[in-house]
XYZ file of N, CA, C and O in Angstrom:
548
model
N 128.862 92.595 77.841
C 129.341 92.555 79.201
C 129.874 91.161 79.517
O 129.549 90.124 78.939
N 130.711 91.288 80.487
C 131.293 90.103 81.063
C 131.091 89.775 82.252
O 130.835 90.802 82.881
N 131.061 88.573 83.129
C 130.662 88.159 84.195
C 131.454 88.893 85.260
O 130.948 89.131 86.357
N 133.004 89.343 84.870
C 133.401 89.851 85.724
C 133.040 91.493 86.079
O 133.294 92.228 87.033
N 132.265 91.666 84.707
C 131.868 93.545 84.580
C 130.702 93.898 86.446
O 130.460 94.812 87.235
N 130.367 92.372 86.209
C 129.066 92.805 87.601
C 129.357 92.457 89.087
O 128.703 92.791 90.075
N 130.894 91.445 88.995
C 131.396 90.899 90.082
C 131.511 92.545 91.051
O 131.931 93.628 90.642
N 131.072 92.252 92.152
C 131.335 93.797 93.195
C 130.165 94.053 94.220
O 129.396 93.139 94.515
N 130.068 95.096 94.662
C 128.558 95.039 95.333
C 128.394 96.599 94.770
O 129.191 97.524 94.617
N 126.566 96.387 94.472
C 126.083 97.560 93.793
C 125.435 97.746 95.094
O 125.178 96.921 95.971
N 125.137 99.557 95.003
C 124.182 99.750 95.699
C 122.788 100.660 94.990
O 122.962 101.460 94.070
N 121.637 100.418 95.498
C 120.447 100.663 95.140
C 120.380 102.198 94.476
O 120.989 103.086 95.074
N 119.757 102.479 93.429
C 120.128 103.530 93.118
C 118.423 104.097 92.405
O 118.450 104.872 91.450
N 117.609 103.817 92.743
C 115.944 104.129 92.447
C 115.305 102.719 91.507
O 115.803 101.694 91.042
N 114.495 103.084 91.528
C 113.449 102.232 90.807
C 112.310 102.572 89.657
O 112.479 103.764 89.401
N 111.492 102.185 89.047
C 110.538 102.699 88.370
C 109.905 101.606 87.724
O 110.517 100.694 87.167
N 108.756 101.702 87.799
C 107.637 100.217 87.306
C 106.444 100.807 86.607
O 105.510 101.490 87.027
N 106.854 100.184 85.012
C 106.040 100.668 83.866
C 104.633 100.086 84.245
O 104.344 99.438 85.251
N 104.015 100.380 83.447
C 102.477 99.371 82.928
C 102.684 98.708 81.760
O 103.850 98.887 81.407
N 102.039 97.979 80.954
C 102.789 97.191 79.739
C 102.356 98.444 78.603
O 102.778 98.255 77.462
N 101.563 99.679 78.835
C 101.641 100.184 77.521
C 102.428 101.402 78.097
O 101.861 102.399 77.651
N 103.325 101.724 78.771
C 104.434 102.201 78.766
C 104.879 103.207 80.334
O 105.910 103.534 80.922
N 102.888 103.463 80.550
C 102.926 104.455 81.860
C 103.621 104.153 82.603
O 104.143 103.046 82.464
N 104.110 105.299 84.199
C 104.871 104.832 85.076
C 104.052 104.679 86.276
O 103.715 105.620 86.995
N 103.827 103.772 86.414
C 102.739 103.398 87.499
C 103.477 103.316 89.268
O 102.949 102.932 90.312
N 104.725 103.797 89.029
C 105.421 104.408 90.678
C 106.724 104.296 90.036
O 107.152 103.568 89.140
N 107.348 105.429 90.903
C 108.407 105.801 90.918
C 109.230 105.513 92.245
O 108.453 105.014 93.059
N 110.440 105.632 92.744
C 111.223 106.198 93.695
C 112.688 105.948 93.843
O 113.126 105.056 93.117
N 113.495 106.520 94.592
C 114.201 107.062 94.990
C 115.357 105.843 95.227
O 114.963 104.677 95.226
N 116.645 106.115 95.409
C 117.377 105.371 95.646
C 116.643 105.194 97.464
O 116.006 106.022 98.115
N 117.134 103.579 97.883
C 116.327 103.341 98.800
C 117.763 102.463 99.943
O 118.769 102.395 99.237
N 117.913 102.138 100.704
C 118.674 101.246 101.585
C 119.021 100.298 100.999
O 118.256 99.448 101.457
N 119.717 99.743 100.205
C 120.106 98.189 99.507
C 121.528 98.043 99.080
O 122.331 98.975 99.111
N 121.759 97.027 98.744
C 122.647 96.620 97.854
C 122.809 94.986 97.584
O 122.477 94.126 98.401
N 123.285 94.775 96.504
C 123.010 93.617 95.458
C 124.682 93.242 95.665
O 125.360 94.268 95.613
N 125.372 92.169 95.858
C 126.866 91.259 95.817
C 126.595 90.476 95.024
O 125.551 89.840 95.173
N 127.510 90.216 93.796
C 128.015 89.358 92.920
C 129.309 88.707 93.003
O 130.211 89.297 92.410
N 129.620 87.601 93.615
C 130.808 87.168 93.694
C 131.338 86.552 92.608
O 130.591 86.034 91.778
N 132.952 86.523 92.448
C 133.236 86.030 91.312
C 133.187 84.402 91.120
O 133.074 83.969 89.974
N 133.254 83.676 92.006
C 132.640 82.201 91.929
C 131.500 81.938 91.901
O 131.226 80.859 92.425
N 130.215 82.820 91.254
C 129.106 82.615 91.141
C 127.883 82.931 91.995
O 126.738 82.781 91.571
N 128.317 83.591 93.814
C 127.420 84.055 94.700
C 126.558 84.951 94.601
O 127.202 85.937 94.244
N 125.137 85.333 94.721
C 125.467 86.476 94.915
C 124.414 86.660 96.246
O 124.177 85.692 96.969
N 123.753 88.120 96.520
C 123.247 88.403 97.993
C 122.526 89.598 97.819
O 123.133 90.665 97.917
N 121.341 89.579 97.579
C 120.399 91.130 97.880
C 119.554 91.035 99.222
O 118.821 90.138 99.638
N 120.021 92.667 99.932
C 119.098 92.972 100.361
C 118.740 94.610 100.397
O 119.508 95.571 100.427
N 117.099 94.550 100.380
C 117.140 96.174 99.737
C 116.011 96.566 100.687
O 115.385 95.615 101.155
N 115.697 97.588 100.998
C 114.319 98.277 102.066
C 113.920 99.407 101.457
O 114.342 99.832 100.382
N 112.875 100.024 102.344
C 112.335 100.981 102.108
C 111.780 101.521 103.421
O 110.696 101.160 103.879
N 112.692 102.523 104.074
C 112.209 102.560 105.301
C 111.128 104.104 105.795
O 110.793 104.645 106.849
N 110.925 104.298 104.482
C 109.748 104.892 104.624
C 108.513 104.589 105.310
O 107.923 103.666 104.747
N 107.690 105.205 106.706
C 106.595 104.760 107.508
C 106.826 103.492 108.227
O 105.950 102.855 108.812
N 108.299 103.119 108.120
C 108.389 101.993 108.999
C 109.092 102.409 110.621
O 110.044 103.143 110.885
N 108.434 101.828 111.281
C 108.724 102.339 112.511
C 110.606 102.052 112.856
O 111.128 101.023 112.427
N 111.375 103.018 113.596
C 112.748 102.553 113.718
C 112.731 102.204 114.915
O 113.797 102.520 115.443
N 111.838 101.556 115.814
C 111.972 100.856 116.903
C 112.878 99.436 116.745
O 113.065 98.818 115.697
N 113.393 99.097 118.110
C 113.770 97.813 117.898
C 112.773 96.717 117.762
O 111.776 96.442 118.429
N 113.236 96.248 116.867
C 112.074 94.965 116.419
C 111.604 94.353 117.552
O 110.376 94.310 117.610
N 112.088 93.959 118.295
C 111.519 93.401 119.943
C 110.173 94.208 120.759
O 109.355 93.780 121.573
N 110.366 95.551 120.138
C 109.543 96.035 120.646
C 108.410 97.155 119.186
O 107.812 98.219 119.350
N 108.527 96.417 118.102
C 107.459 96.246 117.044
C 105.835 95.845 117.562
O 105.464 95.082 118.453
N 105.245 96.492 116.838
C 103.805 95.407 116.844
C 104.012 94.697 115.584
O 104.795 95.106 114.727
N 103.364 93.715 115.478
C 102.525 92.866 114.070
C 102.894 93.659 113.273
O 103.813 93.611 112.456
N 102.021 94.567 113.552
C 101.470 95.263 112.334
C 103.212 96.243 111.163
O 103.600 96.411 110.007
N 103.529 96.500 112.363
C 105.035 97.605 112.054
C 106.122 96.128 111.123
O 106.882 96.141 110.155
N 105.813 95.435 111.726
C 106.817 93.904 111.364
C 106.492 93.625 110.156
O 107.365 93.496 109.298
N 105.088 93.474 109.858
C 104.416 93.524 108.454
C 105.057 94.613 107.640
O 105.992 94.363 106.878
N 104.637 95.634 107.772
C 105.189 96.380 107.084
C 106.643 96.610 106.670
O 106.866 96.863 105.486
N 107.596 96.547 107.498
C 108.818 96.605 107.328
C 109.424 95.280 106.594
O 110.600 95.425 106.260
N 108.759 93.827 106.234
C 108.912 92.782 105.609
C 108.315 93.319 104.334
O 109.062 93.223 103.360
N 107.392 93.744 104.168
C 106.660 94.052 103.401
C 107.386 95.367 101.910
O 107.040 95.742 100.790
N 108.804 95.669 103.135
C 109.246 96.791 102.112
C 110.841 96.071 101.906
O 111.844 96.467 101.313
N 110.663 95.342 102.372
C 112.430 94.232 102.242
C 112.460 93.194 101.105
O 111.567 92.355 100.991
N 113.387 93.263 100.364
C 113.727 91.991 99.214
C 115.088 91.863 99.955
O 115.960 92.702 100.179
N 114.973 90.335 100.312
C 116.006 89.798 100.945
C 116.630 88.300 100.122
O 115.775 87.415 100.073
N 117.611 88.034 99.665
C 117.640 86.784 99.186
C 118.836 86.213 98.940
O 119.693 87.080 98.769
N 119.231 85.162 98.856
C 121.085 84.804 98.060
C 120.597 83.305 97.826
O 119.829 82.454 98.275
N 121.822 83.608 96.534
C 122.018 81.943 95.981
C 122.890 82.343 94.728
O 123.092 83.514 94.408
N 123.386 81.249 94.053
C 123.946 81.123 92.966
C 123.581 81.891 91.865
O 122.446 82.368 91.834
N 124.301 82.067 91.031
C 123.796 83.320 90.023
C 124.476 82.339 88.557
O 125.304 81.428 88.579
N 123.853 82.868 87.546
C 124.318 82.597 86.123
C 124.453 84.074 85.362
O 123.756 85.059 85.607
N 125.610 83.974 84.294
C 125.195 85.714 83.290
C 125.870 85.339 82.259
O 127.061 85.040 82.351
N 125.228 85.305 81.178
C 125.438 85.588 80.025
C 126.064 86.520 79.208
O 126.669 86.261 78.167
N 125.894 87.664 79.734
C 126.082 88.645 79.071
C 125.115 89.453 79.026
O 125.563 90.594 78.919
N 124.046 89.434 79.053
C 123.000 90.137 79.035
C 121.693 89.379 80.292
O 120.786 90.059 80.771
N 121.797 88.669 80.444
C 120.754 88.376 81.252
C 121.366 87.304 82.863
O 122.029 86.269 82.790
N 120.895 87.958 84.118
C 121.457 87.109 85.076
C 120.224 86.568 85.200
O 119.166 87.052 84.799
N 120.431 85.360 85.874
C 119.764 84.475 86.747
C 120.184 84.174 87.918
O 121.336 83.781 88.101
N 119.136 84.344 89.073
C 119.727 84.172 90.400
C 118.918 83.183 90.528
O 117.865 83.094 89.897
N 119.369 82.273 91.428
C 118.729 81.026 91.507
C 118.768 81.240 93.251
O 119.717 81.313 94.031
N 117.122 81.307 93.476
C 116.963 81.383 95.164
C 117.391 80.490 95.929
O 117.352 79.385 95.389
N 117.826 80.485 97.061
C 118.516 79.163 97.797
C 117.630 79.560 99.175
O 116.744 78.899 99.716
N 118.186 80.885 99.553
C 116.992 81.408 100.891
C 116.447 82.642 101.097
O 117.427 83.166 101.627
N 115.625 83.490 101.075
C 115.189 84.598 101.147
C 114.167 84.645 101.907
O 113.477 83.677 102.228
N 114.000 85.892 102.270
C 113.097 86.434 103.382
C 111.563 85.919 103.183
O 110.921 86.174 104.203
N 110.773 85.272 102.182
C 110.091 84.590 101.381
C 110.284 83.146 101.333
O 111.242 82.832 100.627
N 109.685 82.212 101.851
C 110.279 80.938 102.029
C 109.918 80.205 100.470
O 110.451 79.227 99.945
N 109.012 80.921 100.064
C 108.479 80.191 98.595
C 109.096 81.021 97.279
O 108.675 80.997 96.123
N 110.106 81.681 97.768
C 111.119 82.309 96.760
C 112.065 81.068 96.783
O 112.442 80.711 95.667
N 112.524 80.334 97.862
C 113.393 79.341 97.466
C 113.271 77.806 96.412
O 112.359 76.982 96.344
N 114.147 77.853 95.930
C 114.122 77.213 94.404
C 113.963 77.742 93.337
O 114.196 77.151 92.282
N 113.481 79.113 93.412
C 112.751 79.538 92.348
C 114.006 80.267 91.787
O 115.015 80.554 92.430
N 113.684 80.594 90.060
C 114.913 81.393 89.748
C 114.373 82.947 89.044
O 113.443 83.164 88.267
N 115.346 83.862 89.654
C 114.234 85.117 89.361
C 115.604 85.831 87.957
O 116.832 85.920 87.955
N 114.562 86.169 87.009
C 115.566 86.734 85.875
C 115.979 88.173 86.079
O 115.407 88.934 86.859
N 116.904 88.458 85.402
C 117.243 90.562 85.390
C 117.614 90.271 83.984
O 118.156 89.167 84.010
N 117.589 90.678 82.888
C 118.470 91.785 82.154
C 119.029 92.698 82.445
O 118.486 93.665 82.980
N 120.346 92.620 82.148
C 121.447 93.881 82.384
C 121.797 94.329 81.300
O 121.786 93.780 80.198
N 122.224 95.690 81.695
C 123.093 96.536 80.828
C 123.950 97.488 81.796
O 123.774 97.636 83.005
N 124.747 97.992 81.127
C 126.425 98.489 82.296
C 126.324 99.839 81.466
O 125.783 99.678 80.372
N 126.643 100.861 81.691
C 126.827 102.542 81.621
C 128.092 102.511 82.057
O 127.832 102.462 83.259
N 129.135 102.502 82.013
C 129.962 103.175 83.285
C 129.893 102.754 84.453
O 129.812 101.532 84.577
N 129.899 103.614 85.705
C 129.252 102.502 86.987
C 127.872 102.221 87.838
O 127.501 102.027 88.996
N 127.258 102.350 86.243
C 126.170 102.368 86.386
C 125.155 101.016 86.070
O 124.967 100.815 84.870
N 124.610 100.249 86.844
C 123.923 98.714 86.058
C 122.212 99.059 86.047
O 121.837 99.781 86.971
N 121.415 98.705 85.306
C 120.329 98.902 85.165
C 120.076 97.330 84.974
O 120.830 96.515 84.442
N 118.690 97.096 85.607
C 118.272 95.610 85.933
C 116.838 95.892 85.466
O 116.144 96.809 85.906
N 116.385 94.813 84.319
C 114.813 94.958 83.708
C 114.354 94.013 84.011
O 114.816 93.009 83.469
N 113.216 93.829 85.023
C 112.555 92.544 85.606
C 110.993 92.554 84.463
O 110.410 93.590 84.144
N 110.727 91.640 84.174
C 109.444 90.974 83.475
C 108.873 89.572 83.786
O 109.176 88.451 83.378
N 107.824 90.082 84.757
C 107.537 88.606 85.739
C 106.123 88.098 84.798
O 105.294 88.847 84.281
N 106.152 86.549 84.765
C 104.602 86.320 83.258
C 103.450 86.860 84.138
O 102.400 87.261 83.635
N 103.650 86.857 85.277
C 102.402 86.786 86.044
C 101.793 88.220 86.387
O 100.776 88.399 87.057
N 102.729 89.383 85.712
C 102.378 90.539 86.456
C 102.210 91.022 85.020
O 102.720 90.402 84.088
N 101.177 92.621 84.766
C 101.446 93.314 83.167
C 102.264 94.256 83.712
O 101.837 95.383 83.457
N 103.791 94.260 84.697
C 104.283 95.670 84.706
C 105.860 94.998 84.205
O 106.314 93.873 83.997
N 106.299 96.235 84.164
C 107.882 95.883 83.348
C 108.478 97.092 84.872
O 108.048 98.227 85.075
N 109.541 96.343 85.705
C 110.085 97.054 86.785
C 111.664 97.341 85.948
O 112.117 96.792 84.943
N 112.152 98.248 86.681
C 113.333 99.057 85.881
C 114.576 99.323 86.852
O 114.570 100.502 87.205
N 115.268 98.851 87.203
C 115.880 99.318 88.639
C 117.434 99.452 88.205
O 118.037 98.754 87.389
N 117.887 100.468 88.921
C 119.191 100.578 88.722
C 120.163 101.094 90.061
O 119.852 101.707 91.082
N 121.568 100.522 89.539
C 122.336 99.993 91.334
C 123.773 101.242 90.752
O 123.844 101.817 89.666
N 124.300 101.285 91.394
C 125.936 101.878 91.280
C 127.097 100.777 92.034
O 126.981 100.041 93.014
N 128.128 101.011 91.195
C 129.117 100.677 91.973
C 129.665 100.803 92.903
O 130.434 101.764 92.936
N 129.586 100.086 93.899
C 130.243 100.646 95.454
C 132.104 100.807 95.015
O 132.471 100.335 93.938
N 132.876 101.322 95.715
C 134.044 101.636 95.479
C 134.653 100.354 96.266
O 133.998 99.761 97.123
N 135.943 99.992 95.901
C 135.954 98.870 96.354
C 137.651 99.052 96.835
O 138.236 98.126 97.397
């Protein structure tokens, strides 16, 4: 793959998070998101899950509903690197204030218009699996 194969905006297309000896320890569904890769190096996720989250206006949330609805959001942008096989996004600001600086890895691979993203964090034993589509552009 080439840097320009991922330039576009994907949108969220399900998820699935192994255990390290192979089980699927949750599944689901394509969910509210999408991922921007710009071709000068940007890029921009934000993804939800608005399952049990209340659709009130946030003004009129409790705590508790606010929690939760943060709680189902990956929000973030900054500079990106790709190889060919592996991006690096390098956090600049996200919904997570201690995500910034940090650089979070994917492995990619491309199908058609299809991208599949393999996250492997040292700190966790699960292997997450996620895959986006091409928005039409």
């Amino acid at each position: 793959m080439k840097k320009e194969d991922i330039v576009g905006v994907w949108r969220s297309g399900g998820q699935k998070v192994f255990d390290k000896d192979g089980s699927v320890r949750s599944q689901r569904g394509p969910t509210p998101g999408c991922i921007l890769y710009t071709a000068d190096g940007y890029m921009m996720v934000v993804s939800t899950d608005p399952a049990g989250v209340s659709p009130d206006d946030p003004a009129r949330m409790t705590t508790e509903q606010k929690a939760k609805a943060a709680e189902s959001c990956t929000a973030y942008c900054g500079p990106y690197e790709f190889d060919g096989h592996t991006v690096l996004h390098h956090v600049e600001v996200g919904l997570f204030p201690a995500w910034a600086g940090k650089t979070r890895v994917r492995h990619a691979s491309l199908e058609g218009r299809r991208m599949t993203f393999v996250r492997s964090e040292e700190h966790t034993s699960e292997l997450q699996v996620t895959s986006r589509s091409r928005m039409p552009s």
